[in-house]
mmCIF file of C-alpha atoms in Angstrom:
data_model
loop_
_atom_site.group_PDB
_atom_site.id
_atom_site.type_symbol
_atom_site.label_atom_id
_atom_site.label_comp_id
_atom_site.label_asym_id
_atom_site.label_seq_id
_atom_site.Cartn_x
_atom_site.Cartn_y
_atom_site.Cartn_z
ATOM 1 C CA UNK H 1 73.825 94.198 91.421
ATOM 2 C CA UNK H 2 75.515 94.821 88.264
ATOM 3 C CA UNK H 3 74.509 98.422 89.266
ATOM 4 C CA UNK H 4 76.281 97.852 92.487
ATOM 5 C CA UNK H 5 79.744 96.717 91.020
ATOM 6 C CA UNK H 6 79.256 99.306 88.681
ATOM 7 C CA UNK H 7 79.598 101.398 92.062
ATOM 8 C CA UNK H 8 82.341 100.040 93.017
ATOM 9 C CA UNK H 9 84.296 99.997 90.305
ATOM 10 C CA UNK H 10 83.714 103.534 89.824
ATOM 11 C CA UNK H 11 85.085 104.345 93.247
ATOM 12 C CA UNK H 12 87.864 102.934 92.964
ATOM 13 C CA UNK H 13 88.139 104.106 89.244
ATOM 14 C CA UNK H 14 87.657 107.748 89.849
ATOM 15 C CA UNK H 15 90.588 108.580 91.445
ATOM 16 C CA UNK H 16 93.036 110.412 88.484
ATOM 17 C CA UNK H 17 93.801 113.822 86.910
ATOM 18 C CA UNK H 18 96.350 116.990 86.687
ATOM 19 C CA UNK H 19 100.017 117.632 87.892
ATOM 20 C CA UNK H 20 102.644 119.547 90.092
ATOM 21 C CA UNK H 21 105.521 119.951 91.549
ATOM 22 C CA UNK H 22 106.193 116.484 93.504
ATOM 23 C CA UNK H 23 108.557 113.169 93.049
ATOM 24 C CA UNK H 24 105.340 111.315 92.466
ATOM 25 C CA UNK H 25 101.965 111.974 90.296
ATOM 26 C CA UNK H 26 100.020 110.348 92.510
ATOM 27 C CA UNK H 27 97.823 113.155 93.876
ATOM 28 C CA UNK H 28 96.866 113.958 90.282
ATOM 29 C CA UNK H 29 96.010 110.736 89.414
ATOM 30 C CA UNK H 30 93.466 111.309 91.986
ATOM 31 C CA UNK H 31 92.367 114.434 90.475
ATOM 32 C CA UNK H 32 94.185 116.829 93.451
ATOM 33 C CA UNK H 33 97.148 119.539 93.149
ATOM 34 C CA UNK H 34 99.392 120.401 95.739
ATOM 35 C CA UNK H 35 100.502 119.055 99.819
ATOM 36 C CA UNK H 36 97.546 116.628 99.838
ATOM 37 C CA UNK H 37 97.711 114.363 102.900
ATOM 38 C CA UNK H 38 94.859 112.106 102.299
ATOM 39 C CA UNK H 39 91.317 111.800 100.405
ATOM 40 C CA UNK H 40 88.333 110.049 101.429
ATOM 41 C CA UNK H 41 85.903 109.905 98.817
ATOM 42 C CA UNK H 42 82.379 109.180 99.317
ATOM 43 C CA UNK H 43 79.627 107.929 97.121
ATOM 44 C CA UNK H 44 76.337 106.754 97.503
ATOM 45 C CA UNK H 45 77.455 106.065 101.164
ATOM 46 C CA UNK H 46 80.745 103.931 100.374
ATOM 47 C CA UNK H 47 83.992 105.656 101.574
ATOM 48 C CA UNK H 48 87.554 104.546 100.670
ATOM 49 C CA UNK H 49 90.641 106.810 102.280
ATOM 50 C CA UNK H 50 93.359 107.332 99.609
ATOM 51 C CA UNK H 51 96.182 108.951 101.802
ATOM 52 C CA UNK H 52 99.681 109.964 100.260
ATOM 53 C CA UNK H 53 103.603 110.210 101.189
ATOM 54 C CA UNK H 54 105.116 114.092 101.285
ATOM 55 C CA UNK H 55 106.252 113.401 97.807
ATOM 56 C CA UNK H 56 102.929 112.813 95.945
ATOM 57 C CA UNK H 57 103.038 108.619 96.348
ATOM 58 C CA UNK H 58 99.776 107.408 97.285
ATOM 59 C CA UNK H 59 99.093 104.461 100.011
ATOM 60 C CA UNK H 60 95.400 102.851 99.818
ATOM 61 C CA UNK H 61 94.650 98.909 101.113
ATOM 62 C CA UNK H 62 94.927 96.432 98.467
ATOM 63 C CA UNK H 63 96.703 98.913 96.482
ATOM 64 C CA UNK H 64 100.404 96.846 95.295
ATOM 65 C CA UNK H 65 103.324 97.040 92.511
ATOM 66 C CA UNK H 66 103.220 100.287 90.935
ATOM 67 C CA UNK H 67 105.098 100.616 88.137
ATOM 68 C CA UNK H 68 106.227 104.493 87.685
ATOM 69 C CA UNK H 69 107.954 106.064 84.916
ATOM 70 C CA UNK H 70 111.135 107.973 85.317
ATOM 71 C CA UNK H 71 109.124 111.175 85.719
ATOM 72 C CA UNK H 72 107.241 109.762 88.650
ATOM 73 C CA UNK H 73 103.835 109.184 86.698
ATOM 74 C CA UNK H 74 101.625 105.740 87.163
ATOM 75 C CA UNK H 75 101.806 103.762 84.618
ATOM 76 C CA UNK H 76 100.591 100.744 86.797
ATOM 77 C CA UNK H 77 99.527 99.096 89.504
ATOM 78 C CA UNK H 78 97.245 96.077 91.006
ATOM 79 C CA UNK H 79 94.143 96.785 93.545
ATOM 80 C CA UNK H 80 92.992 93.814 95.993
ATOM 81 C CA UNK H 81 88.980 94.658 96.077
ATOM 82 C CA UNK H 82 86.729 92.200 98.424
ATOM 83 C CA UNK H 83 88.602 89.701 96.927
ATOM 84 C CA UNK H 84 89.644 90.033 93.646
ATOM 85 C CA UNK H 85 92.585 91.503 92.043
ATOM 86 C CA UNK H 86 92.535 93.792 89.306
ATOM 87 C CA UNK H 87 95.312 95.613 87.250
ATOM 88 C CA UNK H 88 95.149 99.194 86.445
ATOM 89 C CA UNK H 89 97.203 100.953 83.376
ATOM 90 C CA UNK H 90 97.130 104.055 83.141
ATOM 91 C CA UNK H 91 97.706 106.562 79.932
ATOM 92 C CA UNK H 92 98.929 110.073 80.600
ATOM 93 C CA UNK H 93 99.104 112.988 78.527
ATOM 94 C CA UNK H 94 100.299 116.736 79.469
ATOM 95 C CA UNK H 95 100.235 115.636 83.235
ATOM 96 C CA UNK H 96 96.594 114.380 83.150
ATOM 97 C CA UNK H 97 94.904 110.200 83.295
ATOM 98 C CA UNK H 98 93.173 111.029 79.557
ATOM 99 C CA UNK H 99 92.408 107.078 79.774
ATOM 100 C CA UNK H 100 93.102 103.773 81.985
ATOM 101 C CA UNK H 101 92.175 99.962 81.736
ATOM 102 C CA UNK H 102 90.813 97.719 84.432
ATOM 103 C CA UNK H 103 91.874 94.181 83.921
ATOM 104 C CA UNK H 104 89.616 92.194 86.124
ATOM 105 C CA UNK H 105 91.288 88.966 85.126
ATOM 106 C CA UNK H 106 89.408 85.824 83.547
ATOM 107 C CA UNK H 107 89.457 88.355 80.226
ATOM 108 C CA UNK H 108 87.255 91.370 81.867
ATOM 109 C CA UNK H 109 88.709 94.424 81.069
ATOM 110 C CA UNK H 110 87.830 97.687 80.332
ATOM 111 C CA UNK H 111 88.551 100.950 78.992
ATOM 112 C CA UNK H 112 88.061 104.303 81.024
ATOM 113 C CA UNK H 113 88.151 106.969 79.004
ATOM 114 C CA UNK H 114 88.685 110.644 79.766
ATOM 115 C CA UNK H 115 87.947 114.589 78.730
ATOM 116 C CA UNK H 116 88.506 117.715 81.004
ATOM 117 C CA UNK H 117 86.753 120.768 81.486
ATOM 118 C CA UNK H 118 87.919 124.058 81.264
ATOM 119 C CA UNK H 119 89.024 124.537 84.711
ATOM 120 C CA UNK H 120 91.085 120.820 84.550
ATOM 121 C CA UNK H 121 88.716 118.628 86.452
ATOM 122 C CA UNK H 122 87.686 115.806 84.452
ATOM 123 C CA UNK H 123 83.844 116.662 82.668
ATOM 124 C CA UNK H 124 82.785 113.111 81.840
ATOM 125 C CA UNK H 125 85.039 109.670 81.888
ATOM 126 C CA UNK H 126 83.475 106.913 79.363
ATOM 127 C CA UNK H 127 83.552 103.576 80.200
ATOM 128 C CA UNK H 128 83.563 100.644 77.521
ATOM 129 C CA UNK H 129 82.974 97.355 78.735
ATOM 130 C CA UNK H 130 83.796 95.002 75.828
ATOM 131 C CA UNK H 131 81.686 97.122 73.437
ATOM 132 C CA UNK H 132 79.485 98.066 75.698
ATOM 133 C CA UNK H 133 79.761 101.778 76.528
ATOM 134 C CA UNK H 134 78.215 103.902 79.351
ATOM 135 C CA UNK H 135 79.001 107.889 79.673
ATOM 136 C CA UNK H 136 79.600 109.246 83.036
ATOM 137 C CA UNK H 137 79.191 113.071 83.031
ATOM 138 C CA UNK H 138 80.426 115.030 86.130
ATOM 139 C CA UNK H 139 78.458 118.168 86.802
ATOM 140 C CA UNK H 140 78.182 121.256 89.403
ATOM 141 C CA UNK H 141 81.131 121.045 90.624
ATOM 142 C CA UNK H 142 81.750 122.994 94.856
ATOM 143 C CA UNK H 143 85.909 123.102 95.396
ATOM 144 C CA UNK H 144 87.908 124.028 98.242
ATOM 145 C CA UNK H 145 90.379 126.771 98.854
ATOM 146 C CA UNK H 146 93.540 124.743 96.814
ATOM 147 C CA UNK H 147 91.234 125.042 93.986
ATOM 148 C CA UNK H 148 90.678 120.842 93.937
ATOM 149 C CA UNK H 149 87.532 119.505 93.906
ATOM 150 C CA UNK H 150 84.865 118.781 96.855
ATOM 151 C CA UNK H 151 81.912 117.540 95.213
ATOM 152 C CA UNK H 152 80.155 117.060 91.908
ATOM 153 C CA UNK H 153 77.559 115.261 90.497
ATOM 154 C CA UNK H 154 77.441 112.219 88.479
ATOM 155 C CA UNK H 155 74.740 110.889 85.992
ATOM 156 C CA UNK H 156 75.821 106.844 86.214
ATOM 157 C CA UNK H 157 73.280 104.433 84.706
ATOM 158 C CA UNK H 158 70.190 107.002 84.732
ATOM 159 C CA UNK H 159 70.938 107.659 88.493
ATOM 160 C CA UNK H 160 72.178 110.789 89.803
ATOM 161 C CA UNK H 161 74.380 110.899 92.450
ATOM 162 C CA UNK H 162 76.788 113.274 94.345
ATOM 163 C CA UNK H 163 80.584 112.496 94.682
ATOM 164 C CA UNK H 164 81.966 114.299 98.124
ATOM 165 C CA UNK H 165 85.978 114.892 98.894
ATOM 166 C CA UNK H 166 87.025 115.721 102.850
ATOM 167 C CA UNK H 167 90.837 116.213 101.403
ATOM 168 C CA UNK H 168 93.297 117.076 104.547
ATOM 169 C CA UNK H 169 96.966 118.476 103.456
ATOM 170 C CA UNK H 170 100.570 118.808 105.148
ATOM 171 C CA UNK H 171 101.298 122.262 106.406
#
């Protein structure tokens, strides 16, 4: 049960990174660049679809109360998932999310810190759940023609997994 819960949280948390020329930087928060229309992410048989307006604003089932800074970077939002509402806050540096905090209510908050590889894709996420730390490295990236990743491997809680994405672009 704990592993399944962590996988669901990881699937919610994984969307975040780079820099583009749009009003909103939600595409970058989802580790992509360019005129992205939608991203379908799959991990361990669980799929999630995130869509974007032409100006880069994210729309996703359960997403609410999004707050942006003056430059269009997402600062916080709420996400409803299986009847639970979680609050997210983000810290950006140089157009990339370097950490995010998830508050699941009742004082159960945890932080995810991110490092990046030489290509600008996440190299690893480090989950800090009240002092219990778990590293989640990413390897074996595959990219599409727009230089956005469409496949990567991770090792979470001793289990190697492949995360895949199907990205649709505005033409």
